[in-house]
N, CA, C and O atoms as a MOPAC input file, in Angstrom:
PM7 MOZYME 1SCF
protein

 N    131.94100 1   108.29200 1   101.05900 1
 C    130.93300 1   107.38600 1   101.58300 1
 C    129.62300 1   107.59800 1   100.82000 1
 O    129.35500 1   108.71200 1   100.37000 1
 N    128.69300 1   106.41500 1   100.64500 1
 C    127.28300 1   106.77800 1    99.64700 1
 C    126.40900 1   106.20900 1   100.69800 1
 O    126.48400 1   105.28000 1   101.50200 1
 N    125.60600 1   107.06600 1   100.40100 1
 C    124.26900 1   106.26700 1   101.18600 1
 C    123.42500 1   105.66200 1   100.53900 1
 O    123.07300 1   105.55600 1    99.36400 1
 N    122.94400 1   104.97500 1   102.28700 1
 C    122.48100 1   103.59200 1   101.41500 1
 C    120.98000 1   104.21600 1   100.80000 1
 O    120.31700 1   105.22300 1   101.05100 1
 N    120.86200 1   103.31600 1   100.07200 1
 C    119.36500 1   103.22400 1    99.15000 1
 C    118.20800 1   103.38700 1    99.75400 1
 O    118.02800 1   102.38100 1   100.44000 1
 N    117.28700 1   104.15200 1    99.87100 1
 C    115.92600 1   104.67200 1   100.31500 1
 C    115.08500 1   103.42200 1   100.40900 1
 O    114.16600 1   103.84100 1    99.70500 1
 N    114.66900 1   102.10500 1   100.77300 1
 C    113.67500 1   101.58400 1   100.87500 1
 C    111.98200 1   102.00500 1   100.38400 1
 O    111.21800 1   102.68400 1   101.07100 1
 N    111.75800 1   101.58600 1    99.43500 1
 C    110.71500 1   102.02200 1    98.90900 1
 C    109.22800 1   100.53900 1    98.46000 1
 O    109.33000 1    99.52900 1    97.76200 1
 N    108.35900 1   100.94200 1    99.03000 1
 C    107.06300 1    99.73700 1    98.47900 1
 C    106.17000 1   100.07300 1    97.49200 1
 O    105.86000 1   101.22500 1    97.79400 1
 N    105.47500 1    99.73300 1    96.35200 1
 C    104.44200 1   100.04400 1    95.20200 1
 C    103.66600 1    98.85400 1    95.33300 1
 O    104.07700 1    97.77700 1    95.76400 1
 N    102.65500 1    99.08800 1    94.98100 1
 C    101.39000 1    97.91300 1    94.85800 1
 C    100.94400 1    98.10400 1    93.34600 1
 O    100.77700 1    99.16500 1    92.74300 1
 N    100.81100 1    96.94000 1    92.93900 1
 C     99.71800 1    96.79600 1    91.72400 1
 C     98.67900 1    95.70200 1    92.11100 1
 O     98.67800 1    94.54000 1    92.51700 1
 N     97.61700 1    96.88000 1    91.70700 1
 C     96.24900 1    96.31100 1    92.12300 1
 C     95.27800 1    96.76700 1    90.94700 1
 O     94.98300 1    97.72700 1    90.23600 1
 N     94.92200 1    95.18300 1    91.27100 1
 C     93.99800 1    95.10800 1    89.83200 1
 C     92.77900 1    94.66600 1    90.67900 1
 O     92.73400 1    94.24600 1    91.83500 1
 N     91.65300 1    94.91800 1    89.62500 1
 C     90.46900 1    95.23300 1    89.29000 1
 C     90.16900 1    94.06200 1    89.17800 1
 O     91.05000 1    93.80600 1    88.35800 1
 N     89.57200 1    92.95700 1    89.33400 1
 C     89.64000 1    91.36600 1    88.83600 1
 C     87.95700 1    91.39200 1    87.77300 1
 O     87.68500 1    90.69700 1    86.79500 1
 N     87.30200 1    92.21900 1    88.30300 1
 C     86.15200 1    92.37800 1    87.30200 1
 C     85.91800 1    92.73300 1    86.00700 1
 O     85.18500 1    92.28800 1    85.12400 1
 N     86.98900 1    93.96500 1    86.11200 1
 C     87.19100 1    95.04900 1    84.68100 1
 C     88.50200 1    94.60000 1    84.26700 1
 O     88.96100 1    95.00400 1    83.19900 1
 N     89.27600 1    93.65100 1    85.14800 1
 C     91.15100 1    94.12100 1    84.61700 1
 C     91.85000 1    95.37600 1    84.29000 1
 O     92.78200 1    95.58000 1    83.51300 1
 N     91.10200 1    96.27600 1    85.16300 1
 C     92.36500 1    97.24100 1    85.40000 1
 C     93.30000 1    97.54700 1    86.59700 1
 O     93.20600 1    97.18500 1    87.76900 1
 N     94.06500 1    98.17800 1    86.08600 1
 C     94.96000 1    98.82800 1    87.27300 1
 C     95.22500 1   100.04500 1    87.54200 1
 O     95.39200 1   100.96700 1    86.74400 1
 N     95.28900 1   100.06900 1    89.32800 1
 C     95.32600 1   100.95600 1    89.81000 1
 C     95.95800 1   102.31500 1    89.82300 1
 O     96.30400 1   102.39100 1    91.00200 1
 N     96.30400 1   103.36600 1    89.29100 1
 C     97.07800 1   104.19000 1    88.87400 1
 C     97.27000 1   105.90400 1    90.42900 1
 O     96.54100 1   106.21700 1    91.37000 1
 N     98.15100 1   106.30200 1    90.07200 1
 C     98.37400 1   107.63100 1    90.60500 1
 C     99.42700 1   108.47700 1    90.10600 1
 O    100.62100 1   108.18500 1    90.03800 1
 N     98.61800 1   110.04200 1    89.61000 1
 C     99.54000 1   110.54000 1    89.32600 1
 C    100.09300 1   111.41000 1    90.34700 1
 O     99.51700 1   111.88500 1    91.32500 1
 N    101.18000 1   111.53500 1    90.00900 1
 C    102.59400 1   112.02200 1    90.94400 1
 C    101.95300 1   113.22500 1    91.50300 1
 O    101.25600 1   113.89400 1    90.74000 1
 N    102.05700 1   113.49800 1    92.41400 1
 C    101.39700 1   115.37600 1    92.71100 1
 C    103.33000 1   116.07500 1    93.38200 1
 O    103.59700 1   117.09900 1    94.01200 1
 N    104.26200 1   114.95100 1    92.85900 1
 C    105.69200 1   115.74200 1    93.68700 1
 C    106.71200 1   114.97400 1    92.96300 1
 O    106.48300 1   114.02500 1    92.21300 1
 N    107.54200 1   115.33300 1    93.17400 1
 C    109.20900 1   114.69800 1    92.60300 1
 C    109.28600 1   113.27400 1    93.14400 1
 O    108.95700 1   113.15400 1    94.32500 1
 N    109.59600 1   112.36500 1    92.60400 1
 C    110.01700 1   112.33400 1    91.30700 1
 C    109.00800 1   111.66000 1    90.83700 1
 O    108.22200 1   110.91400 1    91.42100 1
 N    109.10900 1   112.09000 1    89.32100 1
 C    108.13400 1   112.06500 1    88.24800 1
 C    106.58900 1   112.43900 1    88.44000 1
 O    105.49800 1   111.88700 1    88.29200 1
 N    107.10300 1   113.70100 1    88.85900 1
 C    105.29800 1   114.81500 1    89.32000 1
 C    104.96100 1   114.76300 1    87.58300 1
 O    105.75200 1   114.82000 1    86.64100 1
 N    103.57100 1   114.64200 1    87.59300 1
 C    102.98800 1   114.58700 1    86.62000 1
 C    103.09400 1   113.21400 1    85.83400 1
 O    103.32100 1   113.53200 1    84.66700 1
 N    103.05300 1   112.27900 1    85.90400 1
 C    103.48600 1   111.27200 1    85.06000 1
 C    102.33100 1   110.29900 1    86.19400 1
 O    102.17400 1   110.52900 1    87.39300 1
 N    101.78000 1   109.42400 1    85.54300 1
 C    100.98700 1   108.39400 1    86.28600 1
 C    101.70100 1   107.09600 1    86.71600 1
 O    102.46900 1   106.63500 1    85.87300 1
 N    101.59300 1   106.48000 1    87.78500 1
 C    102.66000 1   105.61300 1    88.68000 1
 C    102.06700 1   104.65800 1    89.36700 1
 O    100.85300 1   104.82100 1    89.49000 1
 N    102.54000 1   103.66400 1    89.88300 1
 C    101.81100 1   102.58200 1    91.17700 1
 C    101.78800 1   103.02900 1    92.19700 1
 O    102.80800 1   102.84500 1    92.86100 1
 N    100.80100 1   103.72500 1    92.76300 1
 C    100.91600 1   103.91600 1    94.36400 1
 C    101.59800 1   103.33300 1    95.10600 1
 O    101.63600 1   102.10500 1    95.04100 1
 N    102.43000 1   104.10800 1    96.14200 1
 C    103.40400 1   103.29900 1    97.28000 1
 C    104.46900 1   104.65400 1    97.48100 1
 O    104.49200 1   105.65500 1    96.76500 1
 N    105.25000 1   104.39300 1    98.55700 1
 C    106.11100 1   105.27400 1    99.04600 1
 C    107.34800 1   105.15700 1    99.76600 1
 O    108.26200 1   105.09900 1    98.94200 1
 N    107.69800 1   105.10900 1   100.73200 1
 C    109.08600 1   105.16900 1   101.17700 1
 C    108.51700 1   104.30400 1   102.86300 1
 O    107.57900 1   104.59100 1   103.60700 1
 N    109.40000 1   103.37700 1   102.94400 1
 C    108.88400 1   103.01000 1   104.37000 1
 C    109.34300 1   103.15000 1   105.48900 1
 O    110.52300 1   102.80400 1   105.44600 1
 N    109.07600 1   103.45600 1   106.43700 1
 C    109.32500 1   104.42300 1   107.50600 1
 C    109.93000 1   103.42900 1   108.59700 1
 O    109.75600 1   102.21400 1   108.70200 1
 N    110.72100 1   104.33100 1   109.40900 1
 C    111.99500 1   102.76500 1   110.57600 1
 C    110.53900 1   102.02500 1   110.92500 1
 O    109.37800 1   102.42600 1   110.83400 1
 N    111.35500 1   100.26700 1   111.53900 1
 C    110.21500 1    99.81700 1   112.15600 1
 C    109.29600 1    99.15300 1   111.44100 1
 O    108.90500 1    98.06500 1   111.86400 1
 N    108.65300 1    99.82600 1   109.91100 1
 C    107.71500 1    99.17300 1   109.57100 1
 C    107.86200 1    98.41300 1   108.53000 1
 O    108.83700 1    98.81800 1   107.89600 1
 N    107.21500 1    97.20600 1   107.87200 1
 C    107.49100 1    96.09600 1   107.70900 1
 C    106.90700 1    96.31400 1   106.17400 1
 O    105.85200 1    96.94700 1   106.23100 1
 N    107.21000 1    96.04100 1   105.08900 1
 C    107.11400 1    96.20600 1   103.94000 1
 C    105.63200 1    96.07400 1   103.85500 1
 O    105.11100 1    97.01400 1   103.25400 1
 N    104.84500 1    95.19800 1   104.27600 1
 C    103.00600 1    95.06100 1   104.06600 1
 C    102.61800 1    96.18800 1   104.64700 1
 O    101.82800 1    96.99100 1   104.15300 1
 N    103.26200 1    96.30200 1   105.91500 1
 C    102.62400 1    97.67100 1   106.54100 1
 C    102.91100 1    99.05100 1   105.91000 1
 O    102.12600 1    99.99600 1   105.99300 1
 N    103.98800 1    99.08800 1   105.33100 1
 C    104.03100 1   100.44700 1   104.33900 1
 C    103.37200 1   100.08900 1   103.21000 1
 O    103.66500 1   101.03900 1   102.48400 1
 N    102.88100 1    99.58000 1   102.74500 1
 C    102.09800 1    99.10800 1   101.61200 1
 C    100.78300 1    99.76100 1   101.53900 1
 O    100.30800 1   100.50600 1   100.68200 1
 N    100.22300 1    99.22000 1   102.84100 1
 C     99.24700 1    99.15400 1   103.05400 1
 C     99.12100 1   100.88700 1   103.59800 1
 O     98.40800 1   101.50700 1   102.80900 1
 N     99.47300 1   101.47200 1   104.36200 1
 C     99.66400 1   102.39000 1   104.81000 1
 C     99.52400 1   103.98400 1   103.33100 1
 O     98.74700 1   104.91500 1   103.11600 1
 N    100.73600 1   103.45800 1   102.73200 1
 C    100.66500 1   104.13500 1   101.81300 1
 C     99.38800 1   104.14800 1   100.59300 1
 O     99.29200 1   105.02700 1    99.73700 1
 N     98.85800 1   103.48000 1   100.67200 1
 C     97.73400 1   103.06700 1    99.70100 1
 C     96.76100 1   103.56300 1   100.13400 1
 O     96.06800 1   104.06000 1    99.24600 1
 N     96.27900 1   103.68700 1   101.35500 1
 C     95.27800 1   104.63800 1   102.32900 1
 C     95.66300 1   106.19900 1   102.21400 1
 O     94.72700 1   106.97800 1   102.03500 1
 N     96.81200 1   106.64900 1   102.29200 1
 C     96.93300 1   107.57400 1   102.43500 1
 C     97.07700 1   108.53200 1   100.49200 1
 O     96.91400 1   109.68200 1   100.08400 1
 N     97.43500 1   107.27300 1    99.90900 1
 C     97.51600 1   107.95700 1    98.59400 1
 C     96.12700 1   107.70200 1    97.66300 1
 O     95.94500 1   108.36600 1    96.64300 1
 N     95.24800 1   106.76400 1    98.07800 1
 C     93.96700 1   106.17800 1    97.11400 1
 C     92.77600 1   106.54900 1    97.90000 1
 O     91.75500 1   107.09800 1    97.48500 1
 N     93.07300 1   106.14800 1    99.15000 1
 C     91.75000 1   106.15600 1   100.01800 1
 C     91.51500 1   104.59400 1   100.33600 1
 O     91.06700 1   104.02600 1   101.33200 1
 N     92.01600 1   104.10300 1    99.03800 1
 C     91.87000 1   102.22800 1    99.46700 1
 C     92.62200 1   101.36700 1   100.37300 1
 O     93.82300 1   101.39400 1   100.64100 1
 N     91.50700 1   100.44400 1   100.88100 1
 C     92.26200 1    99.51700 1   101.90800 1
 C     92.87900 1    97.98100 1   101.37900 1
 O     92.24000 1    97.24500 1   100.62800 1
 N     94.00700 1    97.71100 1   101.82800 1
 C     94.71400 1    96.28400 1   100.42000 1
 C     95.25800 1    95.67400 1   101.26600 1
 O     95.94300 1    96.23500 1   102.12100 1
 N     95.06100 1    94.28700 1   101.21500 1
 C     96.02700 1    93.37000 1   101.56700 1
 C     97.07200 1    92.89500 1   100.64100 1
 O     96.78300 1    92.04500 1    99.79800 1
 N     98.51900 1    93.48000 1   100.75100 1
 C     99.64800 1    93.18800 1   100.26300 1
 C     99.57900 1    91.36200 1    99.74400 1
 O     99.10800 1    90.37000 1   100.29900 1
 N    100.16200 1    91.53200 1    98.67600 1
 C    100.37100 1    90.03700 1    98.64000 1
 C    101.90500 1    89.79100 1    97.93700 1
 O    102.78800 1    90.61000 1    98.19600 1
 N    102.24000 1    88.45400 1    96.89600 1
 C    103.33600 1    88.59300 1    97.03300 1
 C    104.64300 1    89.63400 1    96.01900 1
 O    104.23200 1    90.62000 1    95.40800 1
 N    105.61300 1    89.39300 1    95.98600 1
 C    106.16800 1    90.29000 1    95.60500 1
 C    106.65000 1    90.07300 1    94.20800 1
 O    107.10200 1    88.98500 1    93.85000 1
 N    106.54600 1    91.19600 1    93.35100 1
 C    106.33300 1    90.94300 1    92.15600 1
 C    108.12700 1    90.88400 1    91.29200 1
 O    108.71300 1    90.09700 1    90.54900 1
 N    108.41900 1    92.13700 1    91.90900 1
 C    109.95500 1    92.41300 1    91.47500 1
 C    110.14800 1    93.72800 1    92.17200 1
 O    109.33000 1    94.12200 1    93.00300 1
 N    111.67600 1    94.70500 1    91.70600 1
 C    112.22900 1    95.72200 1    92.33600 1
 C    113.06400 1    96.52700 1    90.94400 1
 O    113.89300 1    96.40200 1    90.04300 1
 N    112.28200 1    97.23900 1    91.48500 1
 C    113.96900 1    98.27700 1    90.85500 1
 C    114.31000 1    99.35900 1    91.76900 1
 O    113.90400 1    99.68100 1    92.88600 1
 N    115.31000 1    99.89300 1    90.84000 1
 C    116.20300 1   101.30700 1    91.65500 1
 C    116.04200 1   102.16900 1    90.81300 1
 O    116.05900 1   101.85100 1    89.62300 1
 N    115.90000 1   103.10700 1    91.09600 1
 C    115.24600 1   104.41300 1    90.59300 1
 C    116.28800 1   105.99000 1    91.35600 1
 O    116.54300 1   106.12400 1    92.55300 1
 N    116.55400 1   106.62400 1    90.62500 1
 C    117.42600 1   108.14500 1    91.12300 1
 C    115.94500 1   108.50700 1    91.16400 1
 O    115.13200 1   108.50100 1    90.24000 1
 N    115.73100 1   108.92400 1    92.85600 1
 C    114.87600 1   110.36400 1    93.74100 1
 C    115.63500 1   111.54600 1    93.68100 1
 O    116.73200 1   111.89100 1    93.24300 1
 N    114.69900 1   112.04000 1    94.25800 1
 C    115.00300 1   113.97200 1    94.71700 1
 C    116.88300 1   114.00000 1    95.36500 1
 O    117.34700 1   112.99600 1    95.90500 1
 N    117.33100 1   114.68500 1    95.26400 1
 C    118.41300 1   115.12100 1    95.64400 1
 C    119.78900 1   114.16300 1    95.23000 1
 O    120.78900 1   114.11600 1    95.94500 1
 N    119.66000 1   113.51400 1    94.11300 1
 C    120.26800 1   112.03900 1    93.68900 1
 C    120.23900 1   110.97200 1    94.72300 1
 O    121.31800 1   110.42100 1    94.93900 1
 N    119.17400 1   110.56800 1    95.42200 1
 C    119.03100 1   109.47800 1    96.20800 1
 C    118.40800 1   108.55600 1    95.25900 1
 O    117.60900 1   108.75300 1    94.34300 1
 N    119.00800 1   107.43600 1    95.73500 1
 C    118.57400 1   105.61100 1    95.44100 1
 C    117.43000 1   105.69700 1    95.79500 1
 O    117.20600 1   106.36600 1    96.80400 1
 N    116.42400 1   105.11200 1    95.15600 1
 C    115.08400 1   104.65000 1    95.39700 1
 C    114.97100 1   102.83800 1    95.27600 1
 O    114.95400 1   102.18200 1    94.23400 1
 N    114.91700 1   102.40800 1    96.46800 1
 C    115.00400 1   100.85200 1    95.82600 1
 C    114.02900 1   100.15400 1    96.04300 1
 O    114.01900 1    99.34300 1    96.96900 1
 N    112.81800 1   100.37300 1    95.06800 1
 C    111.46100 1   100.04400 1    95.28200 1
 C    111.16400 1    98.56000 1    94.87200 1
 O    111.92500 1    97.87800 1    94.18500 1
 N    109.94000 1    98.14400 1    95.38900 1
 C    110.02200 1    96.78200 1    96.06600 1
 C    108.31200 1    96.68100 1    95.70300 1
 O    107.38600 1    96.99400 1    96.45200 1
 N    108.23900 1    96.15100 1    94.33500 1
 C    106.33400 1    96.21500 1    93.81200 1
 C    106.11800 1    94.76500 1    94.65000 1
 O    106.80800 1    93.76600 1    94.85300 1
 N    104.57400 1    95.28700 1    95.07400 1
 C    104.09000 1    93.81200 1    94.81900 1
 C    102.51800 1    93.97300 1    94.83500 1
 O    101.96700 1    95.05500 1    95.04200 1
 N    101.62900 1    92.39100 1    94.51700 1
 C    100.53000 1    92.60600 1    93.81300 1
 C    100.11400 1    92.43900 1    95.41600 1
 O    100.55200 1    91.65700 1    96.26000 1
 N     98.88300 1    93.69900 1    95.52900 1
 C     97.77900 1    93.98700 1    96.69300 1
 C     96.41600 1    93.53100 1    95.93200 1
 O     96.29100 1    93.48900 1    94.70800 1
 N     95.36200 1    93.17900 1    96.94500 1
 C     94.09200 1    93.04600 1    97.17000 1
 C     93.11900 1    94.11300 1    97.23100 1
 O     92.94000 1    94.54700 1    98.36900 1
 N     92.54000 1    94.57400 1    96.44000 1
 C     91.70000 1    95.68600 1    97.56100 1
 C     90.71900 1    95.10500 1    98.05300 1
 O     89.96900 1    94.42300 1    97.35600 1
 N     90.48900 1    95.33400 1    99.81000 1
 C     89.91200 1    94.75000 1    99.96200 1
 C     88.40300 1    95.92600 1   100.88800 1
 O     87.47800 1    95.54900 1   101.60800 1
 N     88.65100 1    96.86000 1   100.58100 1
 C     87.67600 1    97.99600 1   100.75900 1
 C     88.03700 1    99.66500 1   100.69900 1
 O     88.86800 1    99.97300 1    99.84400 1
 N     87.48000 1   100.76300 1   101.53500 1
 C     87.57100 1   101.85000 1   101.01000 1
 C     87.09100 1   102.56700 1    99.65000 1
 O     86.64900 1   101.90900 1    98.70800 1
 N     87.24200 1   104.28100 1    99.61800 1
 C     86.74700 1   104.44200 1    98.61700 1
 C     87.57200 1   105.75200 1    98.07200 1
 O     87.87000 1   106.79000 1    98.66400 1
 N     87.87700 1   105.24900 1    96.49300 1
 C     88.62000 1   105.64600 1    95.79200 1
 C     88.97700 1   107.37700 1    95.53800 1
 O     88.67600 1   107.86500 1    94.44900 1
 N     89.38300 1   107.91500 1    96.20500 1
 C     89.96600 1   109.15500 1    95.87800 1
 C     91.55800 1   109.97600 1    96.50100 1
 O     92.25300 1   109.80600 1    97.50300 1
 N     91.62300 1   110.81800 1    95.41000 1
 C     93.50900 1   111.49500 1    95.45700 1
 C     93.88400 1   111.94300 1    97.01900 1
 O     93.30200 1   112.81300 1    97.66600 1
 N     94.63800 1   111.39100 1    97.31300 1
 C     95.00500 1   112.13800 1    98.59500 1
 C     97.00900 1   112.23700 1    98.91300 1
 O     97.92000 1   111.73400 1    98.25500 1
 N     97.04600 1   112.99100 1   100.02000 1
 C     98.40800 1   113.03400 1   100.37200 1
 C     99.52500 1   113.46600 1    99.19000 1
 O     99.87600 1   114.64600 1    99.20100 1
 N    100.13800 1   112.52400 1    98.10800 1
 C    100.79300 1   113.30000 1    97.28800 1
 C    100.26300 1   112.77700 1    95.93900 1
 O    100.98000 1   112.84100 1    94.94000 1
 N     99.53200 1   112.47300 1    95.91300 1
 C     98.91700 1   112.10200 1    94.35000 1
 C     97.90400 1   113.34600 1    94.09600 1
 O     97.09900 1   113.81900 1    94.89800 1
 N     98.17400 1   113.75700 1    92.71600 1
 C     97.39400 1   114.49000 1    92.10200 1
 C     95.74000 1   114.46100 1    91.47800 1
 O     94.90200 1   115.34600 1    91.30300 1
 N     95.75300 1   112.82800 1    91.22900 1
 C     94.50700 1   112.47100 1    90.79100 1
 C     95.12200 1   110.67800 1    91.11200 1
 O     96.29700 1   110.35300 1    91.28200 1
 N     93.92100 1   109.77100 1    91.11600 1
 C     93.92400 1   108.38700 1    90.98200 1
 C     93.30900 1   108.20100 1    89.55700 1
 O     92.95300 1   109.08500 1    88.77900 1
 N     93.25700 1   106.57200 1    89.36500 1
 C     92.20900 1   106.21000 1    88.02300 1
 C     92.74900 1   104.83100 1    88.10400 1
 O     93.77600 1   104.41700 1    88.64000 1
 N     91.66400 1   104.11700 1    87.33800 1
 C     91.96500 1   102.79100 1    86.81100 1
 C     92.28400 1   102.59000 1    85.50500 1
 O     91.58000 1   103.39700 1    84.89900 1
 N     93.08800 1   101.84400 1    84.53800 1
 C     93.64800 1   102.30500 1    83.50100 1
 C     93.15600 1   100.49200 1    82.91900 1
 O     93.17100 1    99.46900 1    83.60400 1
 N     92.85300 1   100.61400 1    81.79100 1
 C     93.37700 1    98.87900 1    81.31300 1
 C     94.94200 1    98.67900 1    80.57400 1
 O     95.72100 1    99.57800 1    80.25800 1
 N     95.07200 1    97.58400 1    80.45500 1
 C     96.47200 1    97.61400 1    79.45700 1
 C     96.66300 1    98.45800 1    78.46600 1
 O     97.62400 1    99.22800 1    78.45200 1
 N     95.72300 1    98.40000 1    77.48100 1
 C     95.60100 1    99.12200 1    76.57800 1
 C     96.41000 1   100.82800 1    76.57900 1
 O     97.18000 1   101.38000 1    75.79300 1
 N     95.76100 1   101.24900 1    77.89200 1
 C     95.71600 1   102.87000 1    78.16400 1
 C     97.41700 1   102.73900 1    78.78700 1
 O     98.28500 1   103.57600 1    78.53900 1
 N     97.59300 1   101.68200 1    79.50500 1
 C     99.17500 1   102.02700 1    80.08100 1
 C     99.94500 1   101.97400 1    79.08600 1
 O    101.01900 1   102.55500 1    79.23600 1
 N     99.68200 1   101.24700 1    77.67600 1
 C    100.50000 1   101.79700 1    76.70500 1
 C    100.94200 1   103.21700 1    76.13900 1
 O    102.01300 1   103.61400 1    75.68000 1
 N     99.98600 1   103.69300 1    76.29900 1
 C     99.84200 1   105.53100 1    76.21700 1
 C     99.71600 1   106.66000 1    76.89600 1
 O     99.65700 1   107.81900 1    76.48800 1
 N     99.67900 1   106.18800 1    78.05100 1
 C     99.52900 1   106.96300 1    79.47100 1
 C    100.92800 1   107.83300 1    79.66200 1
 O    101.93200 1   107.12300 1    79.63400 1
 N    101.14400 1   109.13200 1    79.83500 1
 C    102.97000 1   109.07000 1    80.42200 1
 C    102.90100 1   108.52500 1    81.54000 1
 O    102.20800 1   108.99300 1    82.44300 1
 N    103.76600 1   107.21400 1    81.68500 1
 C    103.62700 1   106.82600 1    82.71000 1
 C    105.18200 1   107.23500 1    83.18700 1
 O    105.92900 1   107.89600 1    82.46400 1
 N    105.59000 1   106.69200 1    84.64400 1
 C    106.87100 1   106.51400 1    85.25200 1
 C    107.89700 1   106.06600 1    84.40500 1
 O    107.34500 1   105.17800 1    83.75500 1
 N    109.20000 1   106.16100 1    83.97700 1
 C    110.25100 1   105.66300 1    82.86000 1
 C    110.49900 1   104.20000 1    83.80800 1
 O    110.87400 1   104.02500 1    84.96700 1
 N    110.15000 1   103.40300 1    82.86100 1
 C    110.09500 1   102.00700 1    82.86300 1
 C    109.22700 1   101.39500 1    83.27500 1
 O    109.22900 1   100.16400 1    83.27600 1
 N    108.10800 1   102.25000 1    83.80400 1
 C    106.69300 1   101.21200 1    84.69300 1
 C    106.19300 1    99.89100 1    83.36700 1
 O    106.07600 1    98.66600 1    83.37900 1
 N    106.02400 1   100.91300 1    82.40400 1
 C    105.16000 1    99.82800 1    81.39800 1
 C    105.86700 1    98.60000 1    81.35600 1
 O    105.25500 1    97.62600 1    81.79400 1
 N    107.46400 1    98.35800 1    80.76400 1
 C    108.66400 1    97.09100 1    80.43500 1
 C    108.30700 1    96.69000 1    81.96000 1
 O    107.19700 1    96.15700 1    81.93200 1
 N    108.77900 1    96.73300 1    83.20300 1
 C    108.77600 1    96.50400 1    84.40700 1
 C    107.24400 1    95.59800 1    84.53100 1
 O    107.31500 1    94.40900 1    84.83800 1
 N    105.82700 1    96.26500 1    84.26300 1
 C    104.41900 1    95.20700 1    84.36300 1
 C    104.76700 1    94.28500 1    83.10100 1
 O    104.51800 1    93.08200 1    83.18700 1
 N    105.24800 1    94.72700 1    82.10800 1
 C    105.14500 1    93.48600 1    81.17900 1
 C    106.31200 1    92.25100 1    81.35100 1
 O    106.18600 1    91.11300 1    80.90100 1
 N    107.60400 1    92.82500 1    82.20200 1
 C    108.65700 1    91.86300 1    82.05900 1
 C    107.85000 1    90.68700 1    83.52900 1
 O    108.05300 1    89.47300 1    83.56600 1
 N    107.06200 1    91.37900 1    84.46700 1
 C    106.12500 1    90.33600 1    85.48000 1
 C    105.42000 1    89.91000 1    85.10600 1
 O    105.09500 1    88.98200 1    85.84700 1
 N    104.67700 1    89.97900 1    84.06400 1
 C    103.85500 1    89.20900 1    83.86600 1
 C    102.33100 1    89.74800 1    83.73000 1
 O    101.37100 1    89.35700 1    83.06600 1
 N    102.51900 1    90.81400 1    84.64400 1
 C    100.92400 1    91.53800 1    85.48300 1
 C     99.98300 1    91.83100 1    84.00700 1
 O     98.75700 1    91.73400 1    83.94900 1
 N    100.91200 1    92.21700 1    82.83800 1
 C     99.81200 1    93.24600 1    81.98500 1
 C     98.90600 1    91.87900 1    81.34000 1
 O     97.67800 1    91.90900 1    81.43100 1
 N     99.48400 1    90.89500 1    80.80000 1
 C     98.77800 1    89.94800 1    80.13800 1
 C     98.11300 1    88.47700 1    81.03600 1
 O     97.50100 1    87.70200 1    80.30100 1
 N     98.17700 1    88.18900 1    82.10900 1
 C     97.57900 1    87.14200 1    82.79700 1
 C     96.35500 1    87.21300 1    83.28900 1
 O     96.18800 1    88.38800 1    83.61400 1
 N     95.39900 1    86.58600 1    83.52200 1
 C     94.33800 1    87.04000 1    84.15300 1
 C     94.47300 1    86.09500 1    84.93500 1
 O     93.68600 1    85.95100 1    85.87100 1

């Protein structure tokens, strides 16, 4: 028998002034050390905006209104579990910016820098196959 896939939410949130995006690096498995989209695992009960949102407070300090959904992938977590994460583009719509819960540090990055950043294995192809890195 396999179990099923971990439910997972990420936000990309941009900057609409500067055009950047929102970053966090990992402070835990998987991919500690590597810079990532904030978001996490969503808990029984709660509803994909509400882990969104939830998680973004607890990992940035920022407050976001979820918006719509960008794409998904599946990702191997801790102990060979399915990760079947579920991006989509948030708002910020207040709060103030600092590391908390399992992120090591936050930052805002432009395109440019996510080219060179270690980021998550596949974050960069994943913003460019949506669209997010080049549209304004």
């Amino acid at each position: 028998m396999t179990d099923l896939p971990v439910r997972c939410v990420a936000a990309v949130v941009r900057d609409p002034d500067s055009w950047l995006f929102l970053l966090v690096k990992r402070g835990h498995e998987p991919d500690k050390g590597l810079w990532s989209l904030p978001g996490g695992r969503v808990e029984p009960g709660e509803s994909d905006a509400e882990a969104l949102a939830r998680e973004l407070r607890e990992e940035t300090g920022l407050i976001v209104t979820p918006g719509r959904l960008l794409g998904s992938v599946r990702r191997t977590g801790p102990g060979g579990t399915v990760l079947d994460i579920h991006d989509y583009l948030a708002e910020m719509t207040g709060g103030v910016l600092a590391a908390g819960d399992d992120a090591a540090a936050v930052r805002w990055a432009g395109p440019a820098e996510l080219a060179v950043l270690p980021l998550s294995p596949g974050l960069f192809e994943a913003l460019t196959s949506w669209g997010v890195l080049n549209s304004r």
